[in-house]
Amino acid sequence: MEASHYLSKPRSALQYRLVHTNGSVDPKFHLCGTIVLLYFIYHMSRCPSSNATTALVSLLANLFCFGTSTFCHCVLDSAKQLHSFYILLDHIGIILHIWGTSVSVLCLEATDGGNNNSMVVGVTLGGVICATYLITWPREKRERVLVIGGFGGLTLCSVSLYNAVFSSVTRLTASYIFLGLVNGIGGWFYSRGSFQVLSQLSPKIYTVSGHSLMHLFSLIASIFHATILVSFVCI
């Protein structure tokens, strides 16, 4: 009886959060991203380019990030006993998103195989360390933001600098830098919590969720980069 209760709650929560307009907009943002990424993955799977597999790694990592985020935000309030697990799963998805995007940009842009392998190993090792650090025991919000943001920022700088020195900075690297910067701004909004905004049209004060802004920024930047990635490989 107890088990069936917890199995039914996520499903009802999923239906409510995605269907009702007064639910959170966060899962809707990432549901849109999930749908668009599925289309890109289908398009990439039919691409004859030899680099299609590398691009698919990035797209599948992004799909995992957006898909798990959609699911976790839908069921987060319905199963309190699994609250920490869902947050952890969501954040592991972000780390995987950073790893997949960075590795694909390195492999598609870099020309020196030896150095390229070293960079790929370094990025992978950094992701494993960050994921292990988050899994070890529950972390506070500020600490999680610092760990994920630090990994994303360090990876962004390293990959961009490597491509600038050992390769040419094409539109793919440029969109990767744009992705990192926009996600960084979104992460800052998330760390700040909610904002009070005074309307110019009425004397009302509106509360804007930094969490929702982070999801919106992530959606825009990820879809933009995925579009550039697909065009870079297939056109």
Tab-separated table of C-alpha atoms in Angstrom:
chain	number	residue	atom	x	y	z
A	1	MET	CA	0.000	0.000	0.000
A	2	GLU	CA	2.774	2.378	0.958
A	3	ALA	CA	4.754	1.564	-2.165
A	4	SER	CA	1.798	2.085	-4.495
A	5	HIS	CA	1.117	5.437	-2.858
A	6	TYR	CA	4.580	6.749	-3.706
A	7	LEU	CA	4.441	5.289	-7.206
A	8	SER	CA	1.190	7.083	-7.986
A	9	LYS	CA	2.174	10.485	-6.607
A	10	PRO	CA	4.833	11.393	-9.223
A	11	ARG	CA	2.439	10.573	-12.043
A	12	SER	CA	-0.315	12.813	-10.676
A	13	ALA	CA	2.217	15.555	-9.976
A	14	LEU	CA	3.580	15.278	-13.505
A	15	GLN	CA	0.102	15.694	-14.976
A	16	TYR	CA	-0.656	18.685	-12.768
A	17	ARG	CA	2.628	20.573	-13.234
A	18	LEU	CA	2.605	20.180	-17.028
A	19	VAL	CA	-1.103	20.742	-17.692
A	20	HIS	CA	-2.277	23.395	-15.240
A	21	THR	CA	-1.299	26.955	-16.096
A	22	ASN	CA	-0.928	27.970	-12.452
A	23	GLY	CA	1.815	25.387	-11.942
A	24	SER	CA	5.495	26.190	-12.064
A	25	VAL	CA	6.851	27.293	-15.439
A	26	ASP	CA	10.196	25.593	-14.786
A	27	PRO	CA	9.231	22.112	-16.083
A	28	LYS	CA	7.509	23.713	-19.094
A	29	PHE	CA	10.746	25.461	-20.109
A	30	HIS	CA	12.735	22.250	-20.037
A	31	LEU	CA	9.948	20.198	-21.584
A	32	CYS	CA	10.166	22.533	-24.599
A	33	GLY	CA	13.937	21.996	-24.657
A	34	THR	CA	13.486	18.227	-24.449
A	35	ILE	CA	11.140	18.216	-27.450
A	36	VAL	CA	13.444	20.402	-29.559
A	37	LEU	CA	16.485	18.302	-28.657
A	38	LEU	CA	14.648	15.119	-29.650
A	39	TYR	CA	14.089	16.689	-33.067
A	40	PHE	CA	17.762	17.640	-33.362
A	41	ILE	CA	18.820	14.113	-32.350
A	42	TYR	CA	16.544	12.621	-35.006
A	43	HIS	CA	17.980	15.018	-37.602
A	44	MET	CA	21.572	14.277	-36.516
A	45	SER	CA	20.999	10.506	-36.649
A	46	ARG	CA	20.259	10.877	-40.360
A	47	CYS	CA	23.271	13.097	-41.013
A	48	PRO	CA	25.944	11.353	-43.178
A	49	SER	CA	28.831	13.314	-41.653
A	50	SER	CA	31.593	11.380	-39.899
A	51	ASN	CA	31.311	13.847	-37.001
A	52	ALA	CA	27.646	13.044	-36.385
A	53	THR	CA	28.460	10.620	-33.547
A	54	THR	CA	30.473	13.268	-31.705
A	55	ALA	CA	27.638	15.760	-32.066
A	56	LEU	CA	25.160	13.148	-30.847
A	57	VAL	CA	27.139	12.825	-27.608
A	58	SER	CA	26.514	16.508	-26.925
A	59	LEU	CA	22.838	16.353	-27.890
A	60	LEU	CA	22.186	13.216	-25.815
A	61	ALA	CA	23.909	14.758	-22.781
A	62	ASN	CA	21.739	17.862	-23.167
A	63	LEU	CA	18.653	15.676	-23.573
A	64	PHE	CA	19.453	13.879	-20.322
A	65	CYS	CA	19.868	17.234	-18.570
A	66	PHE	CA	16.599	18.685	-19.856
A	67	GLY	CA	14.668	15.434	-19.503
A	68	THR	CA	15.712	14.750	-15.906
A	69	SER	CA	15.159	18.400	-14.986
A	70	THR	CA	11.620	18.250	-16.382
A	71	PHE	CA	10.872	15.060	-14.458
A	72	CYS	CA	12.506	16.170	-11.208
A	73	HIS	CA	10.710	19.525	-11.114
A	74	CYS	CA	7.407	17.771	-11.719
A	75	VAL	CA	7.751	15.267	-8.889
A	76	LEU	CA	9.891	17.290	-6.463
A	77	ASP	CA	6.964	18.357	-4.268
A	78	SER	CA	5.124	15.037	-4.363
A	79	ALA	CA	7.673	12.673	-2.807
A	80	LYS	CA	9.329	14.435	0.126
A	81	GLN	CA	11.380	11.372	1.063
A	82	LEU	CA	13.161	11.511	-2.316
A	83	HIS	CA	13.609	15.302	-2.363
A	84	SER	CA	17.416	15.176	-2.028
A	85	PHE	CA	17.699	12.426	-4.637
A	86	TYR	CA	15.732	14.409	-7.231
A	87	ILE	CA	17.845	17.522	-6.642
A	88	LEU	CA	21.013	15.427	-6.972
A	89	LEU	CA	19.749	13.825	-10.202
A	90	ASP	CA	18.945	17.266	-11.603
A	91	HIS	CA	22.430	18.561	-10.794
A	92	ILE	CA	24.161	15.458	-12.165
A	93	GLY	CA	22.290	16.213	-15.397
A	94	ILE	CA	23.791	19.719	-15.434
A	95	ILE	CA	27.306	18.327	-14.980
A	96	LEU	CA	26.680	15.849	-17.805
A	97	HIS	CA	25.424	18.715	-19.972
A	98	ILE	CA	28.638	20.688	-19.343
A	99	TRP	CA	30.781	17.615	-20.033
A	100	GLY	CA	29.007	16.568	-23.237
A	101	THR	CA	28.979	20.053	-24.713
A	102	SER	CA	32.645	20.700	-23.872
A	103	VAL	CA	33.943	17.353	-25.135
A	104	SER	CA	32.042	17.653	-28.419
A	105	VAL	CA	33.413	21.154	-29.047
A	106	LEU	CA	36.949	19.926	-28.312
A	107	CYS	CA	36.651	16.946	-30.647
A	108	LEU	CA	35.001	18.875	-33.476
A	109	GLU	CA	37.379	21.856	-33.364
A	110	ALA	CA	40.751	20.582	-32.156
A	111	THR	CA	43.393	19.391	-34.614
A	112	ASP	CA	46.171	17.958	-32.410
A	113	GLY	CA	45.086	14.469	-31.374
A	114	GLY	CA	47.456	14.092	-28.409
A	115	ASN	CA	46.622	17.387	-26.744
A	116	ASN	CA	42.986	16.907	-27.588
A	117	ASN	CA	42.940	13.579	-25.727
A	118	SER	CA	44.540	15.201	-22.699
A	119	MET	CA	41.879	17.920	-22.650
A	120	VAL	CA	39.049	15.395	-23.020
A	121	VAL	CA	40.458	13.349	-20.121
A	122	GLY	CA	40.825	16.502	-18.037
A	123	VAL	CA	37.238	17.620	-18.641
A	124	THR	CA	35.946	14.100	-17.948
A	125	LEU	CA	37.954	13.819	-14.740
A	126	GLY	CA	36.687	17.214	-13.601
A	127	GLY	CA	33.095	16.137	-14.180
A	128	VAL	CA	33.601	12.885	-12.272
A	129	ILE	CA	35.165	14.737	-9.330
A	130	CYS	CA	32.314	17.270	-9.181
A	131	ALA	CA	29.644	14.566	-9.431
A	132	THR	CA	31.348	12.492	-6.738
A	133	TYR	CA	31.620	15.539	-4.490
A	134	LEU	CA	27.879	16.211	-4.793
A	135	ILE	CA	26.956	12.544	-4.288
A	136	THR	CA	29.140	12.073	-1.197
A	137	TRP	CA	26.687	13.809	1.155
A	138	PRO	CA	23.930	16.477	0.945
A	139	ARG	CA	25.218	19.940	0.078
A	140	GLU	CA	23.781	23.371	0.744
A	141	LYS	CA	22.433	25.377	-2.187
A	142	ARG	CA	25.339	27.850	-2.167
A	143	GLU	CA	27.881	25.032	-2.171
A	144	ARG	CA	26.150	23.215	-5.040
A	145	VAL	CA	26.087	26.410	-7.098
A	146	LEU	CA	29.790	26.987	-6.462
A	147	VAL	CA	30.730	23.426	-7.427
A	148	ILE	CA	28.675	23.312	-10.636
A	149	GLY	CA	29.451	26.919	-11.563
A	150	GLY	CA	33.147	26.395	-10.879
A	151	PHE	CA	33.252	23.311	-13.094
A	152	GLY	CA	31.340	25.084	-15.860
A	153	GLY	CA	33.454	28.229	-15.694
A	154	LEU	CA	36.780	26.404	-15.566
A	155	THR	CA	35.772	24.122	-18.430
A	156	LEU	CA	34.529	27.054	-20.514
A	157	CYS	CA	37.792	28.955	-20.100
A	158	SER	CA	39.986	25.887	-20.715
A	159	VAL	CA	38.180	24.667	-23.834
A	160	SER	CA	37.876	28.156	-25.335
A	161	LEU	CA	41.546	28.918	-24.702
A	162	TYR	CA	42.637	25.565	-26.112
A	163	ASN	CA	40.651	26.077	-29.309
A	164	ALA	CA	41.956	29.639	-29.649
A	165	VAL	CA	45.583	28.441	-29.386
A	166	PHE	CA	45.551	25.082	-31.171
A	167	SER	CA	42.652	25.552	-33.557
A	168	SER	CA	40.493	28.303	-35.043
A	169	VAL	CA	37.589	29.878	-33.203
A	170	THR	CA	34.673	29.062	-35.506
A	171	ARG	CA	30.984	29.706	-34.941
A	172	LEU	CA	30.829	26.470	-32.924
A	173	THR	CA	33.304	27.679	-30.309
A	174	ALA	CA	31.670	31.112	-30.349
A	175	SER	CA	28.253	29.577	-29.633
A	176	TYR	CA	29.859	27.438	-26.903
A	177	ILE	CA	31.207	30.584	-25.247
A	178	PHE	CA	27.775	32.206	-25.587
A	179	LEU	CA	26.201	29.110	-24.008
A	180	GLY	CA	28.578	29.241	-21.058
A	181	LEU	CA	28.158	32.961	-20.438
A	182	VAL	CA	24.354	32.895	-20.622
A	183	ASN	CA	24.183	29.858	-18.334
A	184	GLY	CA	26.553	31.636	-15.966
A	185	ILE	CA	24.198	34.630	-15.820
A	186	GLY	CA	21.295	32.252	-15.245
A	187	GLY	CA	23.217	30.571	-12.448
A	188	TRP	CA	23.788	33.964	-10.822
A	189	PHE	CA	20.055	34.670	-10.909
A	190	TYR	CA	19.430	31.250	-9.371
A	191	SER	CA	21.868	31.937	-6.537
A	192	ARG	CA	20.184	35.265	-5.773
A	193	GLY	CA	16.721	33.743	-5.262
A	194	SER	CA	13.729	35.972	-6.040
A	195	PHE	CA	13.666	39.587	-7.257
A	196	GLN	CA	11.166	42.333	-6.559
A	197	VAL	CA	10.318	44.265	-9.749
A	198	LEU	CA	8.295	47.479	-9.750
A	199	SER	CA	5.962	47.737	-12.746
A	200	GLN	CA	6.070	50.964	-14.787
A	201	LEU	CA	2.437	50.536	-15.816
A	202	SER	CA	0.972	50.082	-12.346
A	203	PRO	CA	2.075	50.570	-8.743
A	204	LYS	CA	2.303	46.816	-8.257
A	205	ILE	CA	5.477	45.007	-7.269
A	206	TYR	CA	6.037	41.657	-8.946
A	207	THR	CA	8.199	38.832	-7.679
A	208	VAL	CA	10.451	37.270	-10.321
A	209	SER	CA	11.937	33.858	-9.571
A	210	GLY	CA	15.669	33.634	-10.159
A	211	HIS	CA	15.195	29.879	-10.536
A	212	SER	CA	12.765	30.381	-13.424
A	213	LEU	CA	15.091	32.915	-15.065
A	214	MET	CA	17.897	30.374	-14.876
A	215	HIS	CA	15.739	27.809	-16.666
A	216	LEU	CA	14.724	30.334	-19.324
A	217	PHE	CA	18.329	31.390	-19.957
A	218	SER	CA	19.402	27.745	-20.131
A	219	LEU	CA	16.666	26.948	-22.651
A	220	ILE	CA	17.563	29.850	-24.944
A	221	ALA	CA	21.331	29.241	-24.821
A	222	SER	CA	21.109	25.458	-25.219
A	223	ILE	CA	18.763	25.589	-28.203
A	224	PHE	CA	20.934	28.244	-29.842
A	225	HIS	CA	24.091	26.156	-29.386
A	226	ALA	CA	22.352	22.958	-30.540
A	227	THR	CA	21.217	24.766	-33.701
A	228	ILE	CA	24.775	25.900	-34.428
A	229	LEU	CA	26.077	22.396	-33.670
A	230	VAL	CA	23.697	20.724	-36.102
A	231	SER	CA	24.434	23.249	-38.840
A	232	PHE	CA	28.199	22.971	-38.213
A	233	VAL	CA	28.197	19.198	-38.617
A	234	CYS	CA	25.502	18.598	-41.220
A	235	ILE	CA	25.687	21.637	-43.504
